[in-house]
PDB file of N, CA, C and O in Angstrom:
ATOM      1  N   MET N   1       6.845 -13.926  51.425  1.00  0.00           N
ATOM      2  CA  MET N   1       6.310 -12.597  51.596  1.00  0.00           C
ATOM      3  C   MET N   1       5.733 -12.095  50.286  1.00  0.00           C
ATOM      4  O   MET N   1       6.219 -12.427  49.233  1.00  0.00           O
ATOM      5  N   SER N   2       4.749 -11.258  50.377  1.00  0.00           N
ATOM      6  CA  SER N   2       4.100 -10.722  49.180  1.00  0.00           C
ATOM      7  C   SER N   2       4.817  -9.477  48.692  1.00  0.00           C
ATOM      8  O   SER N   2       5.391  -8.722  49.462  1.00  0.00           O
ATOM      9  N   ASP N   3       4.740  -9.289  47.392  1.00  0.00           N
ATOM     10  CA  ASP N   3       5.291  -8.073  46.791  1.00  0.00           C
ATOM     11  C   ASP N   3       4.177  -7.041  46.711  1.00  0.00           C
ATOM     12  O   ASP N   3       3.236  -7.185  45.942  1.00  0.00           O
ATOM     13  N   HIS N   4       4.271  -6.008  47.528  1.00  0.00           N
ATOM     14  CA  HIS N   4       3.224  -4.987  47.565  1.00  0.00           C
ATOM     15  C   HIS N   4       3.542  -3.788  46.688  1.00  0.00           C
ATOM     16  O   HIS N   4       2.844  -2.794  46.737  1.00  0.00           O
ATOM     17  N   THR N   5       4.589  -3.887  45.869  1.00  0.00           N
ATOM     18  CA  THR N   5       4.942  -2.764  45.004  1.00  0.00           C
ATOM     19  C   THR N   5       4.074  -2.714  43.754  1.00  0.00           C
ATOM     20  O   THR N   5       3.947  -1.685  43.129  1.00  0.00           O
ATOM     21  N   ALA N   6       3.499  -3.836  43.392  1.00  0.00           N
ATOM     22  CA  ALA N   6       2.635  -3.882  42.209  1.00  0.00           C
ATOM     23  C   ALA N   6       1.183  -3.804  42.648  1.00  0.00           C
ATOM     24  O   ALA N   6       0.842  -4.002  43.805  1.00  0.00           O
ATOM     25  N   GLY N   7       0.294  -3.532  41.699  1.00  0.00           N
ATOM     26  CA  GLY N   7      -1.132  -3.461  41.984  1.00  0.00           C
ATOM     27  C   GLY N   7      -1.707  -4.846  42.192  1.00  0.00           C
ATOM     28  O   GLY N   7      -0.998  -5.826  42.427  1.00  0.00           O
ATOM     29  N   GLU N   8      -3.014  -4.949  42.077  1.00  0.00           N
ATOM     30  CA  GLU N   8      -3.681  -6.229  42.255  1.00  0.00           C
ATOM     31  C   GLU N   8      -3.214  -7.251  41.226  1.00  0.00           C
ATOM     32  O   GLU N   8      -2.965  -6.925  40.080  1.00  0.00           O
ATOM     33  N   ASN N   9      -3.114  -8.476  41.647  1.00  0.00           N
ATOM     34  CA  ASN N   9      -2.746  -9.591  40.779  1.00  0.00           C
ATOM     35  C   ASN N   9      -1.416  -9.373  40.066  1.00  0.00           C
ATOM     36  O   ASN N   9      -1.200  -9.871  38.968  1.00  0.00           O
ATOM     37  N   GLY N  10      -0.536  -8.572  40.639  1.00  0.00           N
ATOM     38  CA  GLY N  10       0.773  -8.351  40.047  1.00  0.00           C
ATOM     39  C   GLY N  10       0.794  -7.356  38.908  1.00  0.00           C
ATOM     40  O   GLY N  10       1.802  -7.181  38.261  1.00  0.00           O
ATOM     41  N   HIS N  11      -0.330  -6.708  38.628  1.00  0.00           N
ATOM     42  CA  HIS N  11      -0.388  -5.718  37.563  1.00  0.00           C
ATOM     43  C   HIS N  11      -0.188  -4.330  38.148  1.00  0.00           C
ATOM     44  O   HIS N  11      -0.642  -4.041  39.245  1.00  0.00           O
ATOM     45  N   HIS N  12       0.456  -3.492  37.386  1.00  0.00           N
ATOM     46  CA  HIS N  12       0.641  -2.115  37.824  1.00  0.00           C
ATOM     47  C   HIS N  12      -0.660  -1.348  37.662  1.00  0.00           C
ATOM     48  O   HIS N  12      -1.408  -1.556  36.713  1.00  0.00           O
ATOM     49  N   ALA N  13      -0.912  -0.465  38.592  1.00  0.00           N
ATOM     50  CA  ALA N  13      -2.116   0.350  38.519  1.00  0.00           C
ATOM     51  C   ALA N  13      -1.994   1.330  37.348  1.00  0.00           C
ATOM     52  O   ALA N  13      -0.943   1.903  37.122  1.00  0.00           O
ATOM     53  N   HIS N  14      -3.073   1.487  36.606  1.00  0.00           N
ATOM     54  CA  HIS N  14      -3.078   2.404  35.457  1.00  0.00           C
ATOM     55  C   HIS N  14      -3.455   3.785  35.956  1.00  0.00           C
ATOM     56  O   HIS N  14      -4.509   3.980  36.553  1.00  0.00           O
ATOM     57  N   ARG N  15      -2.576   4.758  35.707  1.00  0.00           N
ATOM     58  CA  ARG N  15      -2.839   6.128  36.117  1.00  0.00           C
ATOM     59  C   ARG N  15      -3.254   6.934  34.898  1.00  0.00           C
ATOM     60  O   ARG N  15      -2.761   6.715  33.795  1.00  0.00           O
ATOM     61  N   ALA N  16      -4.132   7.870  35.130  1.00  0.00           N
ATOM     62  CA  ALA N  16      -4.546   8.761  34.047  1.00  0.00           C
ATOM     63  C   ALA N  16      -3.398   9.709  33.725  1.00  0.00           C
ATOM     64  O   ALA N  16      -2.709  10.182  34.623  1.00  0.00           O
ATOM     65  N   PRO N  17      -3.152   9.966  32.438  1.00  0.00           N
ATOM     66  CA  PRO N  17      -2.069  10.884  32.066  1.00  0.00           C
ATOM     67  C   PRO N  17      -2.317  12.281  32.632  1.00  0.00           C
ATOM     68  O   PRO N  17      -3.443  12.767  32.657  1.00  0.00           O
ATOM     69  N   ARG N  18      -1.261  12.886  33.085  1.00  0.00           N
ATOM     70  CA  ARG N  18      -1.360  14.228  33.644  1.00  0.00           C
ATOM     71  C   ARG N  18      -1.201  15.268  32.536  1.00  0.00           C
ATOM     72  O   ARG N  18      -0.844  14.950  31.404  1.00  0.00           O
ATOM     73  N   ALA N  19      -1.446  16.507  32.915  1.00  0.00           N
ATOM     74  CA  ALA N  19      -1.358  17.604  31.952  1.00  0.00           C
ATOM     75  C   ALA N  19       0.054  17.710  31.379  1.00  0.00           C
ATOM     76  O   ALA N  19       0.230  18.036  30.203  1.00  0.00           O
ATOM     77  N   GLU N  20       1.061  17.420  32.203  1.00  0.00           N
ATOM     78  CA  GLU N  20       2.446  17.499  31.750  1.00  0.00           C
ATOM     79  C   GLU N  20       2.691  16.535  30.579  1.00  0.00           C
ATOM     80  O   GLU N  20       3.393  16.870  29.622  1.00  0.00           O
ATOM     81  N   PHE N  21       2.099  15.349  30.646  1.00  0.00           N
ATOM     82  CA  PHE N  21       2.227  14.369  29.576  1.00  0.00           C
ATOM     83  C   PHE N  21       1.683  14.951  28.276  1.00  0.00           C
ATOM     84  O   PHE N  21       2.299  14.831  27.216  1.00  0.00           O
ATOM     85  N   TYR N  22       0.512  15.583  28.342  1.00  0.00           N
ATOM     86  CA  TYR N  22      -0.101  16.139  27.141  1.00  0.00           C
ATOM     87  C   TYR N  22       0.699  17.303  26.569  1.00  0.00           C
ATOM     88  O   TYR N  22       0.757  17.482  25.354  1.00  0.00           O
ATOM     89  N   VAL N  23       1.325  18.084  27.434  1.00  0.00           N
ATOM     90  CA  VAL N  23       2.163  19.192  26.966  1.00  0.00           C
ATOM     91  C   VAL N  23       3.357  18.647  26.194  1.00  0.00           C
ATOM     92  O   VAL N  23       3.669  19.102  25.089  1.00  0.00           O
ATOM     93  N   TYR N  24       4.039  17.655  26.770  1.00  0.00           N
ATOM     94  CA  TYR N  24       5.184  17.049  26.090  1.00  0.00           C
ATOM     95  C   TYR N  24       4.745  16.378  24.786  1.00  0.00           C
ATOM     96  O   TYR N  24       5.425  16.480  23.773  1.00  0.00           O
ATOM     97  N   PHE N  25       3.613  15.689  24.827  1.00  0.00           N
ATOM     98  CA  PHE N  25       3.105  15.020  23.630  1.00  0.00           C
ATOM     99  C   PHE N  25       2.869  16.042  22.524  1.00  0.00           C
ATOM    100  O   PHE N  25       3.272  15.833  21.376  1.00  0.00           O
ATOM    101  N   ALA N  26       2.225  17.153  22.864  1.00  0.00           N
ATOM    102  CA  ALA N  26       1.919  18.181  21.862  1.00  0.00           C
ATOM    103  C   ALA N  26       3.196  18.784  21.287  1.00  0.00           C
ATOM    104  O   ALA N  26       3.290  19.000  20.068  1.00  0.00           O
ATOM    105  N   LEU N  27       4.170  19.058  22.135  1.00  0.00           N
ATOM    106  CA  LEU N  27       5.424  19.634  21.646  1.00  0.00           C
ATOM    107  C   LEU N  27       6.167  18.669  20.726  1.00  0.00           C
ATOM    108  O   LEU N  27       6.659  19.067  19.665  1.00  0.00           O
ATOM    109  N   ILE N  28       6.241  17.419  21.133  1.00  0.00           N
ATOM    110  CA  ILE N  28       6.931  16.421  20.304  1.00  0.00           C
ATOM    111  C   ILE N  28       6.172  16.226  18.994  1.00  0.00           C
ATOM    112  O   ILE N  28       6.781  16.109  17.923  1.00  0.00           O
ATOM    113  N   PHE N  29       4.856  16.218  19.051  1.00  0.00           N
ATOM    114  CA  PHE N  29       4.040  16.075  17.846  1.00  0.00           C
ATOM    115  C   PHE N  29       4.297  17.221  16.867  1.00  0.00           C
ATOM    116  O   PHE N  29       4.496  16.998  15.668  1.00  0.00           O
ATOM    117  N   LEU N  30       4.334  18.446  17.385  1.00  0.00           N
ATOM    118  CA  LEU N  30       4.573  19.607  16.519  1.00  0.00           C
ATOM    119  C   LEU N  30       5.963  19.584  15.895  1.00  0.00           C
ATOM    120  O   LEU N  30       6.137  19.973  14.734  1.00  0.00           O
ATOM    121  N   VAL N  31       6.946  19.120  16.647  1.00  0.00           N
ATOM    122  CA  VAL N  31       8.308  19.031  16.107  1.00  0.00           C
ATOM    123  C   VAL N  31       8.409  17.894  15.094  1.00  0.00           C
ATOM    124  O   VAL N  31       9.146  17.992  14.110  1.00  0.00           O
ATOM    125  N   ALA N  32       7.657  16.835  15.302  1.00  0.00           N
ATOM    126  CA  ALA N  32       7.739  15.665  14.427  1.00  0.00           C
ATOM    127  C   ALA N  32       7.026  15.858  13.091  1.00  0.00           C
ATOM    128  O   ALA N  32       7.353  15.164  12.122  1.00  0.00           O
ATOM    129  N   ILE N  33       6.094  16.786  13.012  1.00  0.00           N
ATOM    130  CA  ILE N  33       5.316  16.971  11.775  1.00  0.00           C
ATOM    131  C   ILE N  33       6.206  17.265  10.562  1.00  0.00           C
ATOM    132  O   ILE N  33       6.050  16.611   9.521  1.00  0.00           O
ATOM    133  N   PRO N  34       7.142  18.225  10.622  1.00  0.00           N
ATOM    134  CA  PRO N  34       7.953  18.480   9.416  1.00  0.00           C
ATOM    135  C   PRO N  34       8.805  17.272   9.004  1.00  0.00           C
ATOM    136  O   PRO N  34       8.926  16.982   7.807  1.00  0.00           O
ATOM    137  N   PHE N  35       9.360  16.577   9.972  1.00  0.00           N
ATOM    138  CA  PHE N  35      10.178  15.398   9.656  1.00  0.00           C
ATOM    139  C   PHE N  35       9.321  14.281   9.066  1.00  0.00           C
ATOM    140  O   PHE N  35       9.738  13.598   8.117  1.00  0.00           O
ATOM    141  N   ALA N  36       8.127  14.102   9.605  1.00  0.00           N
ATOM    142  CA  ALA N  36       7.217  13.086   9.076  1.00  0.00           C
ATOM    143  C   ALA N  36       6.767  13.445   7.665  1.00  0.00           C
ATOM    144  O   ALA N  36       6.623  12.568   6.809  1.00  0.00           O
ATOM    145  N   ALA N  37       6.565  14.732   7.415  1.00  0.00           N
ATOM    146  CA  ALA N  37       6.157  15.164   6.072  1.00  0.00           C
ATOM    147  C   ALA N  37       7.266  14.901   5.060  1.00  0.00           C
ATOM    148  O   ALA N  37       7.005  14.418   3.950  1.00  0.00           O
ATOM    149  N   ILE N  38       8.490  15.197   5.437  1.00  0.00           N
ATOM    150  CA  ILE N  38       9.627  14.938   4.540  1.00  0.00           C
ATOM    151  C   ILE N  38       9.769  13.445   4.275  1.00  0.00           C
ATOM    152  O   ILE N  38       9.942  13.021   3.131  1.00  0.00           O
ATOM    153  N   ALA N  39       9.674  12.637   5.333  1.00  0.00           N
ATOM    154  CA  ALA N  39       9.775  11.185   5.169  1.00  0.00           C
ATOM    155  C   ALA N  39       8.647  10.657   4.297  1.00  0.00           C
ATOM    156  O   ALA N  39       8.852   9.750   3.475  1.00  0.00           O
ATOM    157  N   TRP N  40       7.443  11.231   4.443  1.00  0.00           N
ATOM    158  CA  TRP N  40       6.300  10.802   3.645  1.00  0.00           C
ATOM    159  C   TRP N  40       6.519  11.124   2.166  1.00  0.00           C
ATOM    160  O   TRP N  40       6.250  10.297   1.299  1.00  0.00           O
ATOM    161  N   VAL N  41       7.037  12.321   1.878  1.00  0.00           N
ATOM    162  CA  VAL N  41       7.299  12.714   0.487  1.00  0.00           C
ATOM    163  C   VAL N  41       8.374  11.813  -0.122  1.00  0.00           C
ATOM    164  O   VAL N  41       8.230  11.331  -1.252  1.00  0.00           O
ATOM    165  N   VAL N  42       9.444  11.570   0.618  1.00  0.00           N
ATOM    166  CA  VAL N  42      10.531  10.715   0.122  1.00  0.00           C
ATOM    167  C   VAL N  42      10.019   9.304  -0.145  1.00  0.00           C
ATOM    168  O   VAL N  42      10.312   8.715  -1.189  1.00  0.00           O
ATOM    169  N   GLN N  43       9.247   8.767   0.794  1.00  0.00           N
ATOM    170  CA  GLN N  43       8.709   7.422   0.598  1.00  0.00           C
ATOM    171  C   GLN N  43       7.766   7.374  -0.596  1.00  0.00           C
ATOM    172  O   GLN N  43       7.766   6.413  -1.367  1.00  0.00           O
ATOM    173  N   THR N  44       6.976   8.415  -0.781  1.00  0.00           N
ATOM    174  CA  THR N  44       6.057   8.468  -1.921  1.00  0.00           C
ATOM    175  C   THR N  44       6.824   8.488  -3.243  1.00  0.00           C
ATOM    176  O   THR N  44       6.452   7.791  -4.197  1.00  0.00           O
ATOM    177  N   ILE N  45       7.897   9.257  -3.281  1.00  0.00           N
ATOM    178  CA  ILE N  45       8.696   9.337  -4.507  1.00  0.00           C
ATOM    179  C   ILE N  45       9.407   8.016  -4.784  1.00  0.00           C
ATOM    180  O   ILE N  45       9.408   7.530  -5.921  1.00  0.00           O
ATOM    181  N   LEU N  46       9.996   7.430  -3.752  1.00  0.00           N
ATOM    182  CA  LEU N  46      10.758   6.193  -3.949  1.00  0.00           C
ATOM    183  C   LEU N  46       9.870   5.008  -4.313  1.00  0.00           C
ATOM    184  O   LEU N  46      10.229   4.187  -5.156  1.00  0.00           O
ATOM    185  N   GLU N  47       8.718   4.905  -3.679  1.00  0.00           N
ATOM    186  CA  GLU N  47       7.838   3.760  -3.931  1.00  0.00           C
ATOM    187  C   GLU N  47       6.823   4.025  -5.035  1.00  0.00           C
ATOM    188  O   GLU N  47       6.137   3.101  -5.476  1.00  0.00           O
ATOM    189  N   ARG N  48       6.694   5.276  -5.464  1.00  0.00           N
ATOM    190  CA  ARG N  48       5.771   5.685  -6.523  1.00  0.00           C
ATOM    191  C   ARG N  48       4.320   5.295  -6.238  1.00  0.00           C
ATOM    192  O   ARG N  48       3.562   4.911  -7.137  1.00  0.00           O
ATOM    193  N   ARG N  49       3.972   5.382  -4.972  1.00  0.00           N
ATOM    194  CA  ARG N  49       2.586   5.180  -4.546  1.00  0.00           C
ATOM    195  C   ARG N  49       2.408   5.869  -3.200  1.00  0.00           C
ATOM    196  O   ARG N  49       3.385   6.128  -2.496  1.00  0.00           O
ATOM    197  N   LEU N  50       1.171   6.165  -2.852  1.00  0.00           N
ATOM    198  CA  LEU N  50       0.901   6.833  -1.585  1.00  0.00           C
ATOM    199  C   LEU N  50       0.999   5.838  -0.430  1.00  0.00           C
ATOM    200  O   LEU N  50       0.403   4.755  -0.489  1.00  0.00           O
ATOM    201  N   PRO N  51       1.743   6.189   0.611  1.00  0.00           N
ATOM    202  CA  PRO N  51       1.795   5.317   1.787  1.00  0.00           C
ATOM    203  C   PRO N  51       0.427   5.247   2.471  1.00  0.00           C
ATOM    204  O   PRO N  51      -0.413   6.137   2.314  1.00  0.00           O
ATOM    205  N   VAL N  52       0.217   4.198   3.224  1.00  0.00           N
ATOM    206  CA  VAL N  52      -1.059   4.005   3.908  1.00  0.00           C
ATOM    207  C   VAL N  52      -1.305   5.120   4.919  1.00  0.00           C
ATOM    208  O   VAL N  52      -2.404   5.661   4.998  1.00  0.00           O
ATOM    209  N   HIS N  53      -0.281   5.464   5.688  1.00  0.00           N
ATOM    210  CA  HIS N  53      -0.420   6.495   6.716  1.00  0.00           C
ATOM    211  C   HIS N  53       0.201   7.797   6.230  1.00  0.00           C
ATOM    212  O   HIS N  53       1.297   7.811   5.691  1.00  0.00           O
ATOM    213  N   GLY N  54      -0.512   8.876   6.456  1.00  0.00           N
ATOM    214  CA  GLY N  54      -0.031  10.188   6.051  1.00  0.00           C
ATOM    215  C   GLY N  54       0.954  10.766   7.053  1.00  0.00           C
ATOM    216  O   GLY N  54       1.287  10.148   8.067  1.00  0.00           O
ATOM    217  N   PRO N  55       1.429  11.976   6.784  1.00  0.00           N
ATOM    218  CA  PRO N  55       2.435  12.581   7.651  1.00  0.00           C
ATOM    219  C   PRO N  55       1.929  12.858   9.069  1.00  0.00           C
ATOM    220  O   PRO N  55       2.690  12.727  10.025  1.00  0.00           O
ATOM    221  N   LEU N  56       0.668  13.210   9.220  1.00  0.00           N
ATOM    222  CA  LEU N  56       0.156  13.457  10.569  1.00  0.00           C
ATOM    223  C   LEU N  56       0.066  12.173  11.377  1.00  0.00           C
ATOM    224  O   LEU N  56       0.338  12.164  12.577  1.00  0.00           O
ATOM    225  N   ALA N  57      -0.302  11.083  10.731  1.00  0.00           N
ATOM    226  CA  ALA N  57      -0.348   9.794  11.425  1.00  0.00           C
ATOM    227  C   ALA N  57       1.055   9.359  11.838  1.00  0.00           C
ATOM    228  O   ALA N  57       1.248   8.808  12.932  1.00  0.00           O
ATOM    229  N   ARG N  58       2.037   9.606  10.985  1.00  0.00           N
ATOM    230  CA  ARG N  58       3.430   9.290  11.327  1.00  0.00           C
ATOM    231  C   ARG N  58       3.890  10.101  12.533  1.00  0.00           C
ATOM    232  O   ARG N  58       4.500   9.574  13.454  1.00  0.00           O
ATOM    233  N   ALA N  59       3.600  11.404  12.513  1.00  0.00           N
ATOM    234  CA  ALA N  59       4.011  12.279  13.610  1.00  0.00           C
ATOM    235  C   ALA N  59       3.308  11.881  14.908  1.00  0.00           C
ATOM    236  O   ALA N  59       3.913  11.877  15.982  1.00  0.00           O
ATOM    237  N   TRP N  60       2.037  11.522  14.819  1.00  0.00           N
ATOM    238  CA  TRP N  60       1.276  11.099  15.992  1.00  0.00           C
ATOM    239  C   TRP N  60       1.878   9.822  16.580  1.00  0.00           C
ATOM    240  O   TRP N  60       2.029   9.683  17.790  1.00  0.00           O
ATOM    241  N   ARG N  61       2.231   8.883  15.703  1.00  0.00           N
ATOM    242  CA  ARG N  61       2.831   7.623  16.152  1.00  0.00           C
ATOM    243  C   ARG N  61       4.179   7.868  16.819  1.00  0.00           C
ATOM    244  O   ARG N  61       4.490   7.270  17.849  1.00  0.00           O
ATOM    245  N   GLU N  62       4.981   8.758  16.248  1.00  0.00           N
ATOM    246  CA  GLU N  62       6.286   9.084  16.834  1.00  0.00           C
ATOM    247  C   GLU N  62       6.115   9.719  18.212  1.00  0.00           C
ATOM    248  O   GLU N  62       6.805   9.354  19.160  1.00  0.00           O
ATOM    249  N   ALA N  63       5.218  10.685  18.303  1.00  0.00           N
ATOM    250  CA  ALA N  63       4.984  11.346  19.594  1.00  0.00           C
ATOM    251  C   ALA N  63       4.440  10.344  20.613  1.00  0.00           C
ATOM    252  O   ALA N  63       4.805  10.387  21.790  1.00  0.00           O
ATOM    253  N   GLY N  64       3.607   9.432  20.145  1.00  0.00           N
ATOM    254  CA  GLY N  64       3.050   8.416  21.035  1.00  0.00           C
ATOM    255  C   GLY N  64       4.068   7.414  21.532  1.00  0.00           C
ATOM    256  O   GLY N  64       3.885   6.806  22.585  1.00  0.00           O
ATOM    257  N   SER N  65       5.149   7.228  20.795  1.00  0.00           N
ATOM    258  CA  SER N  65       6.174   6.287  21.244  1.00  0.00           C
ATOM    259  C   SER N  65       7.284   6.971  22.035  1.00  0.00           C
ATOM    260  O   SER N  65       7.902   6.344  22.895  1.00  0.00           O
ATOM    261  N   ILE N  66       7.518   8.251  21.781  1.00  0.00           N
ATOM    262  CA  ILE N  66       8.601   8.968  22.474  1.00  0.00           C
ATOM    263  C   ILE N  66       8.148   9.480  23.841  1.00  0.00           C
ATOM    264  O   ILE N  66       8.885   9.370  24.832  1.00  0.00           O
ATOM    265  N   THR N  67       6.952  10.046  23.919  1.00  0.00           N
ATOM    266  CA  THR N  67       6.511  10.697  25.145  1.00  0.00           C
ATOM    267  C   THR N  67       6.476   9.760  26.351  1.00  0.00           C
ATOM    268  O   THR N  67       6.955  10.130  27.421  1.00  0.00           O
ATOM    269  N   PRO N  68       5.956   8.539  26.258  1.00  0.00           N
ATOM    270  CA  PRO N  68       5.971   7.669  27.444  1.00  0.00           C
ATOM    271  C   PRO N  68       7.381   7.340  27.930  1.00  0.00           C
ATOM    272  O   PRO N  68       7.592   7.122  29.126  1.00  0.00           O
ATOM    273  N   ASN N  69       8.353   7.329  27.026  1.00  0.00           N
ATOM    274  CA  ASN N  69       9.732   7.063  27.437  1.00  0.00           C
ATOM    275  C   ASN N  69      10.286   8.167  28.319  1.00  0.00           C
ATOM    276  O   ASN N  69      11.184   7.923  29.130  1.00  0.00           O
ATOM    277  N   ILE N  70       9.790   9.380  28.177  1.00  0.00           N
ATOM    278  CA  ILE N  70      10.246  10.480  29.003  1.00  0.00           C
ATOM    279  C   ILE N  70       9.803  10.271  30.451  1.00  0.00           C
ATOM    280  O   ILE N  70      10.537  10.585  31.391  1.00  0.00           O
ATOM    281  N   PHE N  71       8.622   9.721  30.647  1.00  0.00           N
ATOM    282  CA  PHE N  71       8.056   9.560  31.983  1.00  0.00           C
ATOM    283  C   PHE N  71       8.322   8.194  32.585  1.00  0.00           C
ATOM    284  O   PHE N  71       7.858   7.906  33.688  1.00  0.00           O
ATOM    285  N   ARG N  72       9.024   7.344  31.890  1.00  0.00           N
ATOM    286  CA  ARG N  72       9.334   6.015  32.402  1.00  0.00           C
ATOM    287  C   ARG N  72      10.351   6.148  33.543  1.00  0.00           C
ATOM    288  O   ARG N  72      11.338   6.853  33.415  1.00  0.00           O
ATOM    289  N   PRO N  73      10.114   5.458  34.664  1.00  0.00           N
ATOM    290  CA  PRO N  73      11.049   5.566  35.821  1.00  0.00           C
ATOM    291  C   PRO N  73      12.401   4.962  35.557  1.00  0.00           C
ATOM    292  O   PRO N  73      12.663   4.178  34.764  1.00  0.00           O
TER     293      PRO N  73
END
């Protein structure tokens, strides 16, 4: 018997993110900015050089990894 729970060729169908996803992403991003800034300053002091990614990139990456976990079934 075939498994009809997955999309074509066994891949899950890609859905466009809903507005709720963007709201959660924005909130997590805003909360992550101060923590990312502190981590960036500490890393800069300890390594005595500027990190490749700034505090906003760190916060964006954190929000991008946390938000999908909220909507995972």
